[in-house]
Amino acid sequence: MMIISIRKRAKARSLARAHNWAEAIKVYNTIGPRAQLDTKTLVQLGHAYKENGQAAEAMHSYHEAAGRVPFLLDAQLQAGFFHRSRSEVQSAVTFFARALVLNGNATDLLKILEELGQKTEDDRDAIILTATLLPISNDISPYIPDLTIRARLYRTKARQAGRRHEWASAEQYYISALAVCPDNPALLMQLGHCQIEQGKVADALISYRRAALASPGDFEKYYHAGNALRLLGRRQSALAAYQASAKLNEDFSPSLEEIKRLQAILFSQQPSLNNHLQSELKVIPKTDRYLNEEPWLSNSQKTIFKYFSGSLACKE
């Protein structure tokens, strides 16, 4: 069966190179059930659909590839390029932001995002938050393989080192475990904790964001990303991350406490706004309050707060 699949892929690619897109699509679709197609084949199928003028089918193939294996950089990029070619800027930005989580130092990717209006670090923080917050679609979930025996051994050694507060050693063991199981969000979270303990905050932020990419909707990952952003001095971005965490779990008190603390700091930097808010708060009943789009937010942060409008922000 595997040999037959390899031959069919080779035939489909040969047809694609000859620009015989319709026949290539037919062959790709005979390789096996769609759910069993590997991600690279899905990307190639997306190319064939695109070139054959079947935009909806192309989009679904690209999205499925990008969502099923979040750490495949090419899948994120190809989805972004597809949407950019159709002038679908917000969708393109979303997938390029996902790619940026995987390769934050890619100058060409930063240039693309700048051309699409994401010019500042605050802008990029905002789009990364929204891009990792929800699955690409409700019917596409990341595939998270079980830990192998080797990865479990490395994890055990990492935990032992962590209990001894040997954070550098623990970090290396988690990196070794991730070399075996690179898509595991739990390992990435623990790696981020080890990096935080060593003061490697920027590295920890990358780890937390990669973990969020692999498991959208987990409130703790956004809380820890918020901690890293706060330590890096990016307070507005940290506030948005904490708010994401609170949106996902309204009873998670650490996020709610950080929201109140950061709001107090940011309001104190705007005395006139603070006086206005204090007068407004006097007439608000002592009940749970909801986030509004605050005038001190940057444009990129306003986008985040529009999404969260109506969610629980803080408790009295």
Coordinates of C-alpha atoms in Angstrom, one line a residue:
M1 CA 0.0 0.0 0.0
M2 CA 2.8 2.4 0.9
I3 CA 4.6 1.7 -2.4
I4 CA 1.4 2.4 -4.3
S5 CA 0.9 5.7 -2.5
I6 CA 4.5 6.7 -3.3
R7 CA 3.9 5.9 -7.0
K8 CA 0.7 7.9 -7.1
R9 CA 2.3 10.9 -5.5
A10 CA 5.1 10.8 -8.0
K11 CA 2.6 10.5 -10.9
A12 CA 0.6 13.4 -9.5
R13 CA 3.6 15.6 -9.2
S14 CA 4.7 14.7 -12.7
L15 CA 1.3 15.8 -14.0
A16 CA 1.5 19.0 -12.0
R17 CA 4.9 19.8 -13.5
A18 CA 3.3 19.4 -16.9
H19 CA 0.6 21.8 -15.8
N20 CA -2.0 19.1 -16.2
W21 CA -3.8 20.2 -13.0
A22 CA -7.1 18.5 -13.4
E23 CA -5.4 15.1 -13.9
A24 CA -3.0 15.8 -11.0
I25 CA -6.0 16.5 -8.7
K26 CA -7.6 13.2 -9.7
V27 CA -4.5 11.2 -8.9
Y28 CA -3.9 13.0 -5.6
N29 CA -7.5 12.2 -4.6
T30 CA -6.9 8.5 -5.3
I31 CA -3.9 8.2 -2.9
G32 CA -6.3 7.5 0.1
P33 CA -8.9 9.0 2.3
R34 CA -8.4 12.7 2.8
A35 CA -7.9 12.3 6.5
Q36 CA -5.0 10.0 5.8
L37 CA -3.2 12.3 3.4
D38 CA 0.1 13.6 4.7
T39 CA 0.4 17.4 5.1
K40 CA 2.9 17.9 2.2
T41 CA 0.5 16.1 -0.1
L42 CA -2.3 18.4 1.1
V43 CA -0.2 21.4 0.2
Q44 CA 0.5 20.0 -3.3
L45 CA -3.2 19.3 -3.7
G46 CA -3.9 22.9 -2.8
H47 CA -1.4 24.1 -5.4
A48 CA -3.2 21.9 -8.1
Y49 CA -6.6 23.2 -7.1
K50 CA -5.4 26.8 -7.1
E51 CA -3.9 26.5 -10.6
N52 CA -7.0 24.8 -11.8
G53 CA -9.1 27.7 -10.7
Q54 CA -10.8 25.9 -7.8
A55 CA -10.3 28.5 -5.1
A56 CA -12.6 27.0 -2.5
E57 CA -11.0 23.6 -2.7
A58 CA -7.5 25.1 -2.7
M59 CA -8.3 27.1 0.4
H60 CA -9.6 24.1 2.2
S61 CA -6.5 22.0 1.4
Y62 CA -4.1 24.7 2.6
H63 CA -6.1 25.3 5.7
E64 CA -6.3 21.6 6.5
A65 CA -2.5 21.3 6.1
A66 CA -1.8 24.3 8.2
G67 CA -4.2 23.3 11.0
R68 CA -3.4 19.6 11.1
V69 CA 0.4 20.1 11.6
P70 CA 0.9 23.6 13.0
F71 CA 4.7 23.3 13.1
L72 CA 5.0 22.7 9.3
L73 CA 6.3 26.1 8.3
D74 CA 5.6 25.6 4.6
A75 CA 1.9 24.9 5.2
Q76 CA 1.5 28.2 7.1
L77 CA 3.4 30.1 4.4
Q78 CA 1.5 28.6 1.5
A79 CA -1.8 29.4 3.1
G80 CA -0.6 33.0 3.6
F81 CA 0.6 33.3 0.0
F82 CA -2.8 31.9 -1.3
H83 CA -4.8 34.5 0.6
R84 CA -2.4 37.3 -0.3
S85 CA -2.8 36.4 -4.0
R86 CA -6.5 37.0 -3.6
S87 CA -6.1 40.3 -1.7
E88 CA -7.6 38.7 1.5
V89 CA -5.3 40.6 3.8
Q90 CA -6.6 39.6 7.2
S91 CA -6.5 35.9 6.3
A92 CA -3.0 36.3 4.8
V93 CA -1.8 38.1 8.0
T94 CA -3.2 35.3 10.2
F95 CA -1.2 32.6 8.4
F96 CA 2.0 34.7 8.1
A97 CA 1.7 35.4 11.9
R98 CA 1.5 31.6 12.5
A99 CA 4.6 31.2 10.4
L100 CA 6.3 34.0 12.4
V101 CA 5.8 31.9 15.6
L102 CA 7.8 29.2 13.9
N103 CA 10.5 31.4 12.5
G104 CA 10.6 34.8 14.3
N105 CA 13.9 35.9 12.7
A106 CA 12.8 35.5 9.1
T107 CA 13.5 39.0 7.6
D108 CA 11.5 38.2 4.4
L109 CA 8.5 37.2 6.5
L110 CA 8.8 40.4 8.6
K111 CA 8.9 42.4 5.3
I112 CA 5.8 40.7 4.0
L113 CA 3.9 41.5 7.3
E114 CA 5.1 45.1 7.1
E115 CA 3.8 45.3 3.6
L116 CA 0.4 44.1 4.9
G117 CA 0.3 46.8 7.5
Q118 CA 1.9 45.0 10.5
K119 CA 4.8 47.4 11.0
T120 CA 5.5 47.4 14.7
E121 CA 6.2 44.9 17.4
D122 CA 2.9 45.7 19.0
D123 CA 1.2 45.0 15.7
R124 CA 2.9 41.6 15.5
D125 CA 2.1 40.7 19.1
A126 CA -1.5 41.4 18.4
I127 CA -1.7 39.3 15.2
I128 CA 0.2 36.4 16.8
L129 CA -2.3 36.4 19.7
T130 CA -5.3 36.2 17.4
A131 CA -3.6 33.7 15.0
T132 CA -2.9 31.2 17.8
L133 CA -6.1 31.8 19.8
L134 CA -8.6 29.7 17.9
P135 CA -8.3 26.6 15.6
I136 CA -8.3 27.4 11.9
S137 CA -11.8 25.8 11.7
N138 CA -13.9 23.8 14.0
D139 CA -13.4 20.6 11.9
I140 CA -9.6 20.9 11.8
S141 CA -7.6 20.0 14.9
P142 CA -3.9 19.8 15.4
Y143 CA -2.6 16.3 15.4
I144 CA -0.6 15.7 18.6
P145 CA 1.3 12.4 18.5
D146 CA 1.8 10.5 21.8
L147 CA 5.2 10.8 23.4
T148 CA 7.6 8.1 22.4
I149 CA 9.5 6.1 25.0
R150 CA 12.7 8.1 24.2
A151 CA 10.9 11.4 24.7
R152 CA 9.4 10.2 28.0
L153 CA 12.9 9.3 29.2
Y154 CA 14.2 12.8 28.3
R155 CA 11.1 14.3 30.1
T156 CA 11.8 12.3 33.2
K157 CA 15.4 13.6 33.3
A158 CA 14.2 17.1 32.7
R159 CA 11.8 16.9 35.6
Q160 CA 14.5 15.5 37.9
A161 CA 16.8 18.4 36.9
G162 CA 14.0 20.9 37.5
R163 CA 13.3 19.6 41.0
R164 CA 17.0 20.3 41.7
H165 CA 16.6 23.8 40.1
E166 CA 19.2 22.9 37.5
W167 CA 17.3 24.8 34.9
A168 CA 19.9 24.8 32.1
S169 CA 20.2 21.0 32.3
A170 CA 16.4 20.7 32.4
E171 CA 16.1 23.0 29.3
Q172 CA 18.5 20.8 27.4
Y173 CA 16.6 17.6 28.2
Y174 CA 13.3 19.2 27.1
I175 CA 15.0 20.3 23.9
S176 CA 16.1 16.7 23.4
A177 CA 12.5 15.5 24.0
L178 CA 11.2 18.0 21.5
A179 CA 13.7 16.8 18.9
V180 CA 11.9 13.5 19.1
C181 CA 8.3 14.9 19.5
P182 CA 8.4 18.4 18.2
D183 CA 4.6 19.0 18.2
N184 CA 4.0 18.4 21.9
P185 CA 2.6 21.5 23.6
A186 CA 3.2 20.2 27.1
L187 CA 6.9 19.8 26.5
L188 CA 7.0 23.3 25.0
M189 CA 5.3 24.7 28.1
Q190 CA 7.8 23.1 30.4
L191 CA 10.7 24.3 28.2
G192 CA 9.3 27.9 28.5
H193 CA 9.2 27.6 32.3
C194 CA 12.9 26.5 32.3
Q195 CA 13.8 29.4 30.1
I196 CA 12.0 31.9 32.3
E197 CA 13.8 30.6 35.4
Q198 CA 17.1 31.4 33.6
G199 CA 16.0 34.8 32.5
K200 CA 15.8 33.8 28.9
V201 CA 12.4 35.5 28.5
A202 CA 12.4 36.0 24.8
D203 CA 13.1 32.3 24.2
A204 CA 10.3 31.5 26.7
L205 CA 7.9 33.6 24.8
I206 CA 8.6 31.7 21.6
S207 CA 8.1 28.4 23.5
Y208 CA 4.8 29.5 25.0
R209 CA 3.6 30.8 21.6
R210 CA 4.5 27.5 19.9
A211 CA 2.6 25.6 22.6
A212 CA -0.4 27.8 21.9
L213 CA -0.2 27.2 18.2
A214 CA -0.4 23.4 18.9
S215 CA -3.2 23.6 21.4
P216 CA -5.4 26.7 20.7
G217 CA -7.9 27.5 23.4
D218 CA -5.7 26.5 26.4
F219 CA -5.9 29.5 28.8
E220 CA -2.7 28.7 30.7
K221 CA -0.5 29.2 27.6
Y222 CA -1.8 32.7 27.1
Y223 CA -1.3 33.5 30.8
H224 CA 2.4 32.4 30.6
A225 CA 2.9 34.3 27.3
G226 CA 1.5 37.3 29.1
N227 CA 4.0 36.9 31.9
A228 CA 6.9 36.8 29.3
L229 CA 5.5 39.9 27.5
R230 CA 5.2 41.7 30.8
L231 CA 8.8 40.9 31.7
L232 CA 9.9 42.1 28.3
G233 CA 8.2 45.4 29.0
R234 CA 5.5 45.0 26.4
R235 CA 2.7 45.9 28.7
Q236 CA -0.2 46.4 26.3
S237 CA 0.6 43.1 24.6
A238 CA 0.8 41.4 28.0
L239 CA -2.6 42.8 28.9
A240 CA -4.1 41.4 25.7
A241 CA -2.6 38.0 26.4
Y242 CA -4.0 38.0 30.0
Q243 CA -7.4 39.0 28.6
A244 CA -7.2 36.0 26.2
S245 CA -6.6 33.8 29.1
A246 CA -9.5 35.3 31.0
K247 CA -11.7 35.0 28.0
L248 CA -11.0 31.2 27.9
N249 CA -11.3 30.7 31.6
E250 CA -13.2 33.4 33.5
D251 CA -12.4 31.9 36.9
F252 CA -8.6 31.9 36.5
S253 CA -7.7 34.4 39.1
P254 CA -4.0 34.9 38.2
S255 CA -5.0 36.4 34.8
L256 CA -7.7 38.5 36.3
E257 CA -5.2 39.9 38.9
E258 CA -2.7 40.7 36.2
I259 CA -5.3 42.5 34.1
K260 CA -6.2 44.7 37.1
R261 CA -2.6 45.4 37.9
L262 CA -1.6 46.3 34.3
Q263 CA -4.7 48.4 33.8
A264 CA -3.8 50.4 36.9
I265 CA -0.2 50.9 35.6
L266 CA -1.4 51.9 32.1
F267 CA -4.1 54.2 33.5
S268 CA -1.6 55.9 35.8
Q269 CA 0.4 56.8 32.7
Q270 CA -2.7 58.7 31.4
P271 CA -3.7 61.0 34.3
S272 CA -6.6 62.7 32.5
L273 CA -7.9 59.4 31.3
N274 CA -7.6 58.0 34.8
N275 CA -9.6 60.8 36.3
H276 CA -12.3 60.3 33.7
L277 CA -12.4 56.5 34.4
Q278 CA -12.6 57.0 38.1
S279 CA -15.6 59.2 37.8
E280 CA -17.2 56.7 35.4
L281 CA -16.5 53.8 37.8
K282 CA -18.4 55.5 40.7
V283 CA -21.7 54.9 38.9
I284 CA -21.0 51.3 38.0
P285 CA -22.5 48.8 40.4
K286 CA -20.2 46.5 42.4
T287 CA -20.6 43.6 40.0
D288 CA -18.4 41.9 37.3
R289 CA -17.4 44.5 34.7
Y290 CA -16.7 43.9 31.0
L291 CA -13.9 45.1 28.9
N292 CA -14.4 48.1 26.7
E293 CA -12.1 49.4 23.9
E294 CA -10.0 51.8 25.9
P295 CA -8.8 55.0 24.1
W296 CA -5.2 54.5 25.2
L297 CA -4.8 51.2 23.2
S298 CA -2.9 51.1 19.9
N299 CA -4.7 50.3 16.7
S300 CA -3.4 46.7 16.9
Q301 CA -4.6 46.3 20.5
K302 CA -8.0 47.7 19.7
T303 CA -8.4 44.8 17.3
I304 CA -7.8 42.4 20.1
F305 CA -10.2 44.2 22.5
K306 CA -12.9 44.3 19.9
Y307 CA -12.7 40.5 19.7
F308 CA -12.9 40.3 23.5
S309 CA -15.6 42.9 23.9
G310 CA -18.2 41.4 26.2
S311 CA -15.9 39.0 28.0
L312 CA -15.2 39.1 31.7
A313 CA -12.3 41.4 32.3
C314 CA -11.9 41.7 36.0
K315 CA -13.8 41.2 39.3
E316 CA -14.3 43.7 42.1

